[in-house]
Short mmCIF file of C-alpha atoms and ligand atoms in Angstrom, two decimals:
data_model
loop_
_atom_site.label_atom_id
_atom_site.label_comp_id
_atom_site.label_asym_id
_atom_site.label_seq_id
_atom_site.Cartn_x
_atom_site.Cartn_y
_atom_site.Cartn_z
CA MET B 148 -8.90 25.53 62.70
CA SER B 149 -7.20 28.54 61.19
CA VAL B 150 -7.72 28.92 57.48
CA ARG B 151 -4.58 28.77 55.35
CA VAL B 152 -5.07 28.43 51.62
CA ARG B 153 -2.61 28.44 48.80
CA PHE B 154 -2.32 29.13 45.10
CA ALA B 155 0.43 26.88 43.75
CA PRO B 156 1.36 27.94 40.22
CA SER B 157 4.00 26.22 38.14
CA PRO B 158 6.04 29.05 36.64
CA THR B 159 6.08 27.62 33.13
CA GLY B 160 4.18 30.39 31.33
CA TYR B 161 1.95 33.39 31.80
CA LEU B 162 -0.86 33.41 34.34
CA HIS B 163 -3.87 31.68 32.78
CA ILE B 164 -7.36 33.01 33.48
CA GLY B 165 -8.20 29.63 35.03
CA GLY B 166 -5.25 30.09 37.39
CA ALA B 167 -6.37 33.62 38.18
CA ARG B 168 -9.81 32.29 39.13
CA THR B 169 -8.24 29.64 41.40
CA ALA B 170 -6.05 32.30 43.02
CA LEU B 171 -9.03 34.60 43.47
CA TYR B 172 -11.20 31.95 45.14
CA ASN B 173 -8.37 31.04 47.50
CA TYR B 174 -7.82 34.70 48.29
CA LEU B 175 -11.53 35.26 48.95
CA ILE B 176 -11.75 32.28 51.27
CA ALA B 177 -8.81 33.61 53.25
CA LYS B 178 -10.46 37.03 53.45
CA LYS B 179 -13.82 35.58 54.46
CA HIS B 180 -12.34 33.57 57.32
CA GLY B 181 -9.63 35.98 58.38
CA GLY B 182 -7.08 33.39 57.24
CA LYS B 183 -3.87 33.51 55.23
CA PHE B 184 -3.49 33.42 51.48
CA ILE B 185 -0.24 31.75 50.49
CA ILE B 186 1.59 31.52 47.19
CA ARG B 187 3.70 28.45 46.67
CA ILE B 188 5.83 28.21 43.57
CA GLU B 189 5.86 24.68 42.18
CA ASP B 190 9.05 24.85 40.19
CA THR B 191 10.49 21.35 40.37
CA ASP B 192 10.32 20.95 36.60
CA GLU B 193 13.74 22.43 35.92
CA GLU B 194 13.40 22.55 32.18
CA ARG B 195 10.06 24.29 31.97
CA SER B 196 10.14 26.46 35.10
CA LYS B 197 11.55 29.97 34.78
CA ARG B 198 12.02 32.69 37.39
CA GLU B 199 10.89 35.15 34.77
CA TYR B 200 7.47 33.46 34.62
CA GLU B 201 7.20 33.45 38.39
CA LYS B 202 7.75 37.20 38.31
CA LEU B 203 5.26 37.75 35.48
CA GLN B 204 2.59 35.65 37.19
CA LEU B 205 3.03 37.54 40.45
CA GLU B 206 2.80 40.82 38.55
CA ASP B 207 -0.46 39.74 36.94
CA LEU B 208 -1.85 38.73 40.33
CA ALA B 209 -0.78 42.09 41.74
CA TRP B 210 -2.54 43.80 38.82
CA LEU B 211 -5.71 41.96 39.84
CA GLY B 212 -5.14 43.07 43.42
CA ILE B 213 -4.77 39.48 44.59
CA GLU B 214 -2.00 40.09 47.08
CA HIS B 215 -0.66 37.17 49.06
CA ASP B 216 0.07 37.23 52.77
CA ILE B 217 2.78 34.59 52.64
CA GLY B 218 5.04 33.25 49.92
CA PRO B 219 8.49 33.65 48.38
CA GLY B 220 9.99 36.78 49.89
CA LYS B 221 7.18 36.93 52.50
CA GLU B 222 8.08 33.85 54.47
CA ASP B 223 6.68 32.67 57.77
CA GLU B 224 8.02 29.90 60.02
CA PHE B 225 6.67 27.15 57.74
CA GLY B 226 8.54 28.17 54.57
CA PRO B 227 10.34 28.21 52.23
CA TYR B 228 7.58 28.55 49.64
CA ARG B 229 9.48 27.75 46.48
CA GLN B 230 9.68 23.99 45.88
CA SER B 231 13.15 24.18 44.36
CA GLU B 232 14.32 25.35 47.79
CA ARG B 233 12.73 22.36 49.53
CA LEU B 234 14.32 19.41 47.73
CA HIS B 235 16.11 18.20 50.89
CA ILE B 236 12.72 18.03 52.64
CA TYR B 237 11.22 15.81 49.94
CA GLN B 238 14.27 13.57 50.15
CA GLU B 239 13.90 13.26 53.89
CA TYR B 240 10.22 12.25 53.60
CA THR B 241 10.97 9.83 50.79
CA ASP B 242 13.53 8.12 53.00
CA LYS B 243 10.96 7.88 55.78
CA LEU B 244 8.49 6.09 53.51
CA VAL B 245 11.16 3.71 52.21
CA GLU B 246 12.30 2.88 55.76
CA ALA B 247 8.71 2.20 56.78
CA GLY B 248 8.27 -0.17 53.84
CA LEU B 249 5.64 2.09 52.27
CA ALA B 250 7.77 3.00 49.26
CA PHE B 251 10.51 1.19 47.39
CA TYR B 252 13.55 1.83 45.20
CA ASP B 253 12.81 0.77 41.67
CA PHE B 254 15.68 -0.42 39.51
CA CYS B 255 13.61 -1.43 36.49
CA THR B 256 15.28 -0.45 33.25
CA ASP B 257 13.62 1.86 30.74
CA GLU B 258 12.81 -1.15 28.55
CA GLU B 259 11.17 -2.98 31.44
CA ILE B 260 9.08 0.06 32.29
CA GLU B 261 8.08 0.46 28.66
CA LYS B 262 7.00 -3.20 28.50
CA MET B 263 4.98 -2.74 31.68
CA ARG B 264 3.30 0.28 30.21
CA GLU B 265 2.39 -1.56 27.02
CA MET B 266 1.02 -4.49 28.97
CA ASN B 267 -1.02 -2.22 31.23
CA GLU B 268 -2.43 -0.42 28.22
CA LYS B 269 -3.48 -3.70 26.65
CA GLU B 270 -5.14 -4.92 29.82
CA GLY B 271 -6.55 -1.61 30.95
CA THR B 272 -4.70 -1.70 34.28
CA SER B 273 -1.99 0.36 35.90
CA ALA B 274 -0.22 -2.22 38.02
CA TYR B 275 3.50 -2.23 38.69
CA THR B 276 4.79 -5.69 37.84
CA GLY B 277 8.50 -5.22 38.40
CA LYS B 278 10.31 -7.29 41.02
CA TRP B 279 11.51 -4.42 43.23
CA ARG B 280 8.24 -4.08 45.11
CA GLU B 281 8.92 -7.40 46.82
CA GLU B 282 10.52 -7.40 50.26
CA ALA B 283 13.03 -9.97 49.07
CA HIS B 284 14.82 -7.39 46.90
CA PHE B 285 14.87 -4.55 49.37
CA ALA B 286 18.26 -5.34 50.87
CA GLU B 287 19.88 -5.46 47.42
CA ALA B 288 18.19 -2.20 46.41
CA LYS B 289 19.40 -0.53 49.58
CA GLN B 290 22.96 -1.66 48.93
CA ARG B 291 22.91 -0.31 45.40
CA VAL B 292 21.62 3.07 46.65
CA ALA B 293 24.25 3.09 49.40
CA ALA B 294 26.87 2.46 46.73
CA GLY B 295 25.75 5.66 45.03
CA GLU B 296 23.45 4.34 42.32
CA LYS B 297 20.66 6.73 41.37
CA THR B 298 17.15 5.41 41.05
CA SER B 299 13.52 6.37 41.35
CA VAL B 300 11.29 5.64 44.32
CA ARG B 301 7.74 4.35 44.01
CA PHE B 302 4.90 4.55 46.45
CA LYS B 303 3.54 1.12 47.39
CA VAL B 304 -0.17 1.21 46.61
CA ASP B 305 -2.51 -1.09 48.49
CA PRO B 306 -4.77 -2.32 45.67
CA THR B 307 -7.52 -3.39 48.04
CA LYS B 308 -8.18 0.07 49.34
CA ALA B 309 -10.78 2.58 48.17
CA TYR B 310 -10.79 6.26 49.07
CA GLU B 311 -13.32 9.04 49.23
CA ILE B 312 -13.44 12.75 49.87
CA ASP B 313 -16.14 15.24 50.73
CA ASP B 314 -15.28 17.78 48.06
CA LEU B 315 -16.63 21.31 48.53
CA VAL B 316 -17.61 21.44 44.87
CA ARG B 317 -18.24 17.88 43.80
CA LYS B 318 -19.53 16.64 47.19
CA ASN B 319 -18.90 12.94 47.78
CA VAL B 320 -16.22 11.63 45.41
CA LYS B 321 -15.26 7.97 45.52
CA PHE B 322 -11.97 6.63 44.21
CA PRO B 323 -12.28 2.88 43.72
CA ALA B 324 -9.52 0.47 44.69
CA GLN B 325 -6.97 -0.39 42.01
CA MET B 326 -7.38 2.95 40.31
CA VAL B 327 -3.65 3.48 40.30
CA GLY B 328 -0.57 1.30 40.45
CA ASP B 329 2.61 1.97 42.42
CA PHE B 330 3.53 5.46 41.33
CA VAL B 331 6.83 7.32 41.28
CA ILE B 332 7.25 9.83 44.09
CA MET B 333 10.93 10.58 43.57
CA ARG B 334 12.72 10.56 40.24
CA SER B 335 16.23 9.23 39.80
CA ASN B 336 17.48 12.82 39.35
CA GLY B 337 16.39 13.66 42.91
CA LYS B 338 13.32 15.63 41.79
CA PRO B 339 10.04 14.72 43.46
CA THR B 340 6.86 14.24 41.46
CA TYR B 341 3.97 16.70 41.72
CA ASN B 342 1.73 14.41 43.79
CA PHE B 343 4.40 13.83 46.37
CA CYS B 344 5.79 17.28 47.01
CA ASN B 345 2.33 18.79 46.82
CA VAL B 346 1.23 16.69 49.80
CA ILE B 347 4.41 17.22 51.80
CA ASP B 348 4.09 20.95 51.29
CA ASP B 349 0.37 21.20 51.95
CA HIS B 350 0.95 19.39 55.21
CA LEU B 351 4.06 21.31 56.29
CA HIS B 352 2.59 24.62 55.14
CA LYS B 353 -0.45 23.86 57.31
CA ILE B 354 -2.91 24.22 54.44
CA SER B 355 -6.52 23.88 55.57
CA HIS B 356 -8.28 23.97 52.18
CA VAL B 357 -7.00 22.96 48.76
CA LEU B 358 -8.89 24.74 46.00
CA ARG B 359 -7.70 23.86 42.53
CA GLY B 360 -8.94 22.99 39.07
CA GLU B 361 -11.01 19.90 38.44
CA GLU B 362 -8.24 18.49 36.23
CA HIS B 363 -6.43 17.59 39.45
CA LEU B 364 -9.20 15.36 40.75
CA ASN B 365 -7.50 12.25 39.45
CA ASN B 366 -4.33 13.16 41.30
CA THR B 367 -6.17 13.43 44.57
CA VAL B 368 -6.39 9.70 45.11
CA ARG B 369 -2.59 9.39 45.03
CA GLN B 370 -2.34 12.30 47.41
CA LEU B 371 -4.81 10.71 49.83
CA MET B 372 -2.62 7.61 49.88
CA ILE B 373 0.38 9.71 50.85
CA TYR B 374 -1.52 11.52 53.61
CA GLU B 375 -2.57 8.14 54.92
CA ALA B 376 0.95 6.72 54.78
CA PHE B 377 2.22 9.55 56.97
CA ASN B 378 -0.85 9.42 59.16
CA TRP B 379 -1.58 13.04 58.36
CA GLU B 380 -5.00 14.58 58.17
CA ALA B 381 -5.82 15.63 54.60
CA PRO B 382 -7.04 19.19 53.99
CA LYS B 383 -10.54 20.00 52.73
CA PHE B 384 -10.65 19.80 48.94
CA ALA B 385 -12.52 21.89 46.39
CA HIS B 386 -12.07 20.91 42.75
CA LEU B 387 -13.28 23.85 40.74
CA SER B 388 -15.36 23.33 37.64
CA ILE B 389 -13.59 23.48 34.31
CA MET B 390 -13.91 26.46 32.03
CA ILE B 391 -15.33 25.86 28.60
CA GLY B 392 -15.80 27.92 25.47
CA GLU B 393 -19.12 28.45 23.70
CA ASP B 394 -18.61 25.22 21.79
CA ARG B 395 -18.51 23.45 25.19
CA GLN B 396 -14.90 22.41 24.65
CA LYS B 397 -12.25 23.03 27.30
CA LEU B 398 -11.17 26.67 27.15
CA SER B 399 -8.14 27.17 24.96
CA LYS B 400 -6.49 29.85 22.88
CA ARG B 401 -8.88 29.22 20.04
CA HIS B 402 -11.65 30.75 22.17
CA GLY B 403 -9.70 33.99 22.62
CA ALA B 404 -7.12 35.30 25.04
CA THR B 405 -6.46 32.91 27.92
CA SER B 406 -3.58 34.77 29.58
CA VAL B 407 -4.30 37.49 32.08
CA HIS B 408 -1.58 39.77 30.71
CA LEU B 409 -3.40 40.05 27.39
CA TYR B 410 -6.44 41.45 29.18
CA LYS B 411 -4.20 43.89 30.96
CA GLU B 412 -2.82 44.98 27.59
CA GLU B 413 -6.34 45.45 26.25
CA SER B 414 -7.06 47.79 29.17
CA TYR B 415 -9.68 45.66 30.86
CA LEU B 416 -10.35 46.79 34.40
CA PRO B 417 -8.96 44.42 37.05
CA ALA B 418 -12.15 44.96 39.08
CA ALA B 419 -14.20 43.71 36.13
CA MET B 420 -11.92 40.72 35.57
CA ASN B 421 -12.25 39.74 39.23
CA ASN B 422 -15.99 40.24 39.13
CA TYR B 423 -16.43 38.12 36.04
CA LEU B 424 -14.00 35.37 37.11
CA THR B 425 -15.74 35.06 40.48
CA LEU B 426 -18.97 34.16 38.73
CA LEU B 427 -17.39 31.37 36.68
CA GLY B 428 -18.27 28.58 39.08
CA TRP B 429 -19.70 30.51 42.02
CA SER B 430 -22.91 32.44 42.53
CA HIS B 431 -23.60 35.47 44.69
CA PRO B 432 -26.07 34.78 47.53
CA GLU B 433 -28.16 37.75 46.39
CA GLU B 434 -27.78 36.82 42.73
CA LEU B 435 -25.81 40.02 42.11
CA SER B 436 -23.75 40.14 38.95
CA VAL B 437 -21.83 43.37 39.53
CA PHE B 438 -19.65 43.81 42.60
CA THR B 439 -16.10 44.47 43.70
CA LYS B 440 -13.94 41.79 45.28
CA GLU B 441 -13.86 43.80 48.51
CA GLU B 442 -17.66 43.54 48.66
CA LEU B 443 -17.25 39.76 48.65
CA PHE B 444 -15.00 39.59 51.68
CA SER B 445 -17.95 39.10 54.00
CA VAL B 446 -20.23 37.10 51.68
CA PHE B 447 -17.91 34.72 49.85
CA ASP B 448 -19.12 31.30 50.78
CA GLU B 449 -17.31 28.09 49.88
CA ASN B 450 -20.62 26.26 49.82
CA ARG B 451 -21.83 28.14 46.76
CA PHE B 452 -19.49 26.62 44.18
CA ASN B 453 -21.12 25.19 41.12
CA LYS B 454 -19.82 21.95 39.69
CA SER B 455 -21.12 22.29 36.15
CA PRO B 456 -18.62 23.58 33.61
CA ALA B 457 -18.35 27.35 33.53
CA MET B 458 -18.90 28.91 30.14
CA TYR B 459 -16.35 31.62 29.40
CA ASP B 460 -18.19 34.33 27.53
CA ILE B 461 -16.07 37.26 26.44
CA GLU B 462 -19.16 39.37 25.70
CA LYS B 463 -20.32 38.94 29.29
CA LEU B 464 -16.86 39.94 30.46
CA LYS B 465 -17.02 43.07 28.29
CA TRP B 466 -20.45 43.91 29.65
CA THR B 467 -19.09 43.52 33.20
CA ASN B 468 -16.23 45.82 32.23
CA GLY B 469 -18.78 48.39 31.04
CA GLN B 470 -20.57 48.17 34.39
CA HIS B 471 -17.35 48.87 36.25
CA ILE B 472 -16.56 51.76 33.91
CA LYS B 473 -19.88 53.29 34.97
CA LEU B 474 -19.01 52.80 38.64
CA MET B 475 -15.69 54.67 38.46
CA SER B 476 -15.36 58.19 39.83
CA GLU B 477 -14.81 60.86 37.17
CA ASP B 478 -11.23 61.48 38.21
CA VAL B 479 -10.30 57.81 38.16
CA PHE B 480 -12.00 57.35 34.80
CA PHE B 481 -10.13 60.37 33.43
CA SER B 482 -6.71 59.00 34.34
CA TYR B 483 -7.64 55.50 33.19
CA ALA B 484 -8.72 56.87 29.79
CA ASN B 485 -5.62 59.04 29.43
CA GLU B 486 -3.52 55.98 30.03
CA ALA B 487 -5.51 53.61 27.83
CA ILE B 488 -6.15 55.73 24.73
CA ALA B 489 -3.34 55.41 22.19
CA LYS B 490 -0.92 58.29 22.54
CA ASP B 491 -1.11 59.23 18.85
CA HIS B 492 -4.86 59.66 18.86
CA PHE B 493 -6.50 63.04 18.26
CA TYR B 494 -7.88 62.83 21.83
CA HIS B 495 -4.47 63.71 23.24
CA THR B 496 -4.25 66.91 21.16
CA GLN B 497 -7.24 68.38 22.99
CA SER B 498 -7.48 70.34 26.24
CA ASP B 499 -8.23 68.63 29.57
CA GLU B 500 -11.62 70.31 29.59
CA TRP B 501 -12.42 68.93 26.14
CA LYS B 502 -11.29 65.48 27.23
CA LYS B 503 -13.44 65.52 30.33
CA VAL B 504 -16.56 66.61 28.45
CA CYS B 505 -15.89 64.06 25.73
CA LEU B 506 -15.41 61.25 28.24
CA SER B 507 -18.54 62.06 30.17
CA LEU B 508 -20.48 62.10 26.90
CA LEU B 509 -19.18 58.75 25.69
CA ARG B 510 -18.68 56.82 28.95
CA GLU B 511 -22.31 55.66 29.05
CA LYS B 512 -21.99 54.14 25.60
CA ILE B 513 -19.01 51.89 26.10
CA ASN B 514 -18.02 48.58 27.64
CA MET B 515 -14.35 48.95 26.78
CA ILE B 516 -12.22 52.07 27.01
CA THR B 517 -10.80 51.13 23.61
CA GLU B 518 -14.20 51.96 22.11
CA ILE B 519 -13.68 55.65 22.92
CA PRO B 520 -11.20 56.45 20.12
CA LYS B 521 -13.48 54.65 17.67
CA LEU B 522 -16.48 56.64 18.85
CA ILE B 523 -14.48 59.86 18.56
CA ASP B 524 -13.47 58.91 15.02
CA GLU B 525 -17.03 58.10 14.08
CA SER B 526 -18.96 60.87 15.75
CA ILE B 527 -16.49 63.72 16.13
CA LEU B 528 -13.87 63.36 13.42
CA ASN B 529 -15.88 62.11 10.43
CA GLU B 530 -15.84 64.70 7.68
CA SER B 531 -18.60 63.60 5.37
CA PHE B 532 -21.82 61.65 5.51
CA VAL B 533 -23.12 58.42 4.13
CA GLN B 534 -26.36 59.19 2.31
CA THR B 535 -28.56 56.81 4.24
CA ASP B 536 -32.33 56.62 3.74
CA GLU B 537 -32.75 58.24 7.16
CA LEU B 538 -30.55 61.18 6.18
CA LYS B 539 -32.27 61.56 2.82
CA ASP B 540 -35.57 61.63 4.66
CA ILE B 541 -34.46 64.41 7.04
CA LEU B 542 -33.03 66.43 4.14
CA SER B 543 -36.31 66.16 2.27
CA TRP B 544 -38.35 67.86 5.00
CA GLU B 545 -39.40 71.38 4.06
CA THR B 546 -37.89 72.87 7.25
CA THR B 547 -34.41 71.38 6.82
CA PRO B 548 -32.99 73.70 4.10
CA ALA B 549 -33.59 76.71 6.37
CA ILE B 550 -31.70 75.03 9.23
CA LEU B 551 -28.90 74.09 6.85
CA ASN B 552 -28.60 77.65 5.58
CA HIS B 553 -28.61 79.17 8.99
CA VAL B 554 -25.94 76.78 10.28
CA LYS B 555 -23.82 77.39 7.18
CA GLU B 556 -23.94 81.16 7.69
CA GLU B 557 -23.22 80.90 11.39
CA LEU B 558 -20.29 78.58 10.80
CA LYS B 559 -18.77 81.12 8.41
CA LYS B 560 -18.86 83.70 11.19
CA GLU B 561 -17.31 81.53 13.88
CA GLU B 562 -13.68 82.36 14.55
CA GLY B 563 -12.43 79.83 17.08
CA THR B 564 -11.49 76.19 16.66
CA HIS B 565 -14.70 74.95 18.25
CA VAL B 566 -18.26 76.19 18.48
CA SER B 567 -19.18 77.13 22.03
CA ALA B 568 -22.22 75.58 23.66
CA GLU B 569 -23.73 79.11 23.81
CA SER B 570 -23.32 79.63 20.07
CA PHE B 571 -24.87 76.28 19.32
CA ASN B 572 -27.82 77.08 21.61
CA SER B 573 -28.31 80.43 19.90
CA TRP B 574 -28.48 78.72 16.45
CA MET B 575 -31.21 76.49 17.75
CA ASP B 576 -33.00 79.42 19.40
CA PHE B 577 -32.93 81.37 16.17
CA CYS B 578 -34.47 78.52 14.20
CA LYS B 579 -37.07 78.01 16.87
CA LYS B 580 -38.06 81.62 17.48
CA GLU B 581 -37.43 83.28 14.14
CA LEU B 582 -38.01 80.40 11.76
CA LYS B 583 -40.71 78.81 13.90
CA ILE B 584 -39.32 75.30 13.58
CA LYS B 585 -40.14 73.16 16.57
CA GLY B 586 -40.00 69.66 17.98
CA LYS B 587 -38.78 66.80 15.82
CA PRO B 588 -38.14 68.87 12.65
CA LEU B 589 -35.94 71.17 14.72
CA PHE B 590 -33.92 68.56 16.65
CA MET B 591 -33.69 66.00 13.92
CA GLY B 592 -33.00 68.71 11.35
CA PHE B 593 -29.99 69.89 13.34
CA ARG B 594 -28.82 66.37 13.97
CA GLY B 595 -29.18 65.44 10.33
CA VAL B 596 -27.31 68.40 8.88
CA LEU B 597 -24.57 68.36 11.52
CA THR B 598 -23.97 64.66 12.08
CA GLY B 599 -25.57 62.94 9.07
CA GLN B 600 -27.45 60.67 11.45
CA ASN B 601 -30.81 60.39 13.10
CA HIS B 602 -29.52 59.36 16.51
CA GLY B 603 -26.39 59.67 18.62
CA PRO B 604 -24.90 61.51 21.60
CA ASP B 605 -26.42 64.72 22.95
CA LEU B 606 -25.92 67.39 20.26
CA LYS B 607 -25.46 70.22 22.75
CA VAL B 608 -22.36 68.43 24.02
CA LEU B 609 -21.24 66.76 20.82
CA ILE B 610 -21.18 69.82 18.55
CA PRO B 611 -18.94 71.94 20.82
CA LEU B 612 -16.53 69.00 20.90
CA THR B 613 -16.31 68.77 17.12
CA PRO B 614 -13.58 70.85 15.45
CA ILE B 615 -15.17 73.67 13.49
CA GLU B 616 -13.26 72.77 10.32
CA ILE B 617 -14.91 69.39 10.39
CA LEU B 618 -18.37 70.90 10.85
CA ARG B 619 -17.75 73.14 7.86
CA LYS B 620 -16.63 70.24 5.71
CA ARG B 621 -19.71 68.27 6.67
CA ILE B 622 -22.11 71.09 5.91
CA ASN B 623 -20.41 71.78 2.58
CA SER B 624 -20.67 68.16 1.58
CA LEU B 625 -24.47 68.31 1.75
N1 LIG W 829 1.28 23.31 40.36
C1 LIG W 829 -0.03 22.76 40.20
C2 LIG W 829 -0.70 23.45 39.02
O1 LIG W 829 -0.24 24.51 38.62
C3 LIG W 829 -0.82 22.96 41.47
C4 LIG W 829 -2.00 22.09 41.61
C5 LIG W 829 -2.56 22.16 43.02
O2 LIG W 829 -3.06 23.25 43.37
O3 LIG W 829 -2.46 21.21 43.74
O4 LIG W 829 -1.64 22.97 38.47
#
């Protein structure tokens, strides 16, 4: 069987990270099996669906590098792939079910439906108790439809039947009989319901595996009934574990950003997003936690899904981002940083050479590119020191005043905007050879008087990056 999988977003908002994970898993399964990854736009909800959102969601997927093979604008012979362009198809299949006696026109009034709902709620059932299910009323219903009356169509559920699936995530799932009552497949406005058009499309689009969020598990029983009614083979299902926040509640905005575009705006790396999302409900066969999606093409295995809820941990995502930052080539990192660092930051006033040295110095220390400007502010642009106990200690050593004096004198002589690495080395050499200061008193003495701290980035690189005016201000503040 050829593998054809689909991501079927409803274009009613931005791409959610849960949706991105579903898309990614589908994409990886297609890649693993040399199959096709399809995008189907489920836009039958006229009020909530917007073309603009479809565009934005596709842009976010493209940012993640999750490119589809087939979909709107990339049709194959089984399209179209936008549900709003398939309404005639749903109508045709509705008619088939009605003709076969497997669905019926329902003329119950809103009040009758409301009464039924109240009764069902009271009794804990979901049965349809209107009269239109009965054969005896079919002829009348048909006449009313032929006369142009608009009405909804319900699927006739056999309450004696139970269903089960062999889910790739949840294994054997049983749906007991009587779980659902006769459900609407076609609304009176000619719009099909999700469960109906989803099945028609998955069948006609030749979908082999349906991977989607666990919240759809309850819909699956209705869908199985429709497959059965048409005598169609159902695809393989995988209901992916839900995502939860640290408080074990379903992931929502209170836990942080849930839309992909916000991560894009915060300059997260798409490779890191993909890496992290892949591990929310799936584990690598070699237990690896850092990889690219391309490295998964051969190893992604649909039997390694985990059914327990996946904890969304933003710190872990940031860590993963840091790992991918370390994996980037220097050139790629340079253009990424130039793009991501705010245009009005001091960084952009410096030469390319300065930027490259600065980035290579700070890259090891960060998980997020947005930490770079902060690190520059703190370790390169700060003009005076906080008198910490550590600094007081260094300043109290008997060797430190000599270092301080020497640096002060040398800084007076410097003419450029920055101290060269050679100059800085010669200051150190002088203190070592002429003043006989060695080891910790030498290194820590320099660090203390020049940075006000007892630890930090390599001084030989950091000091030449620091504007000389700032070094002078620091020294004079001591
Ligand atoms: N449009 C549905 C959603 O966005 C698709 C569910 C499915 O994949 O079947 O949740």
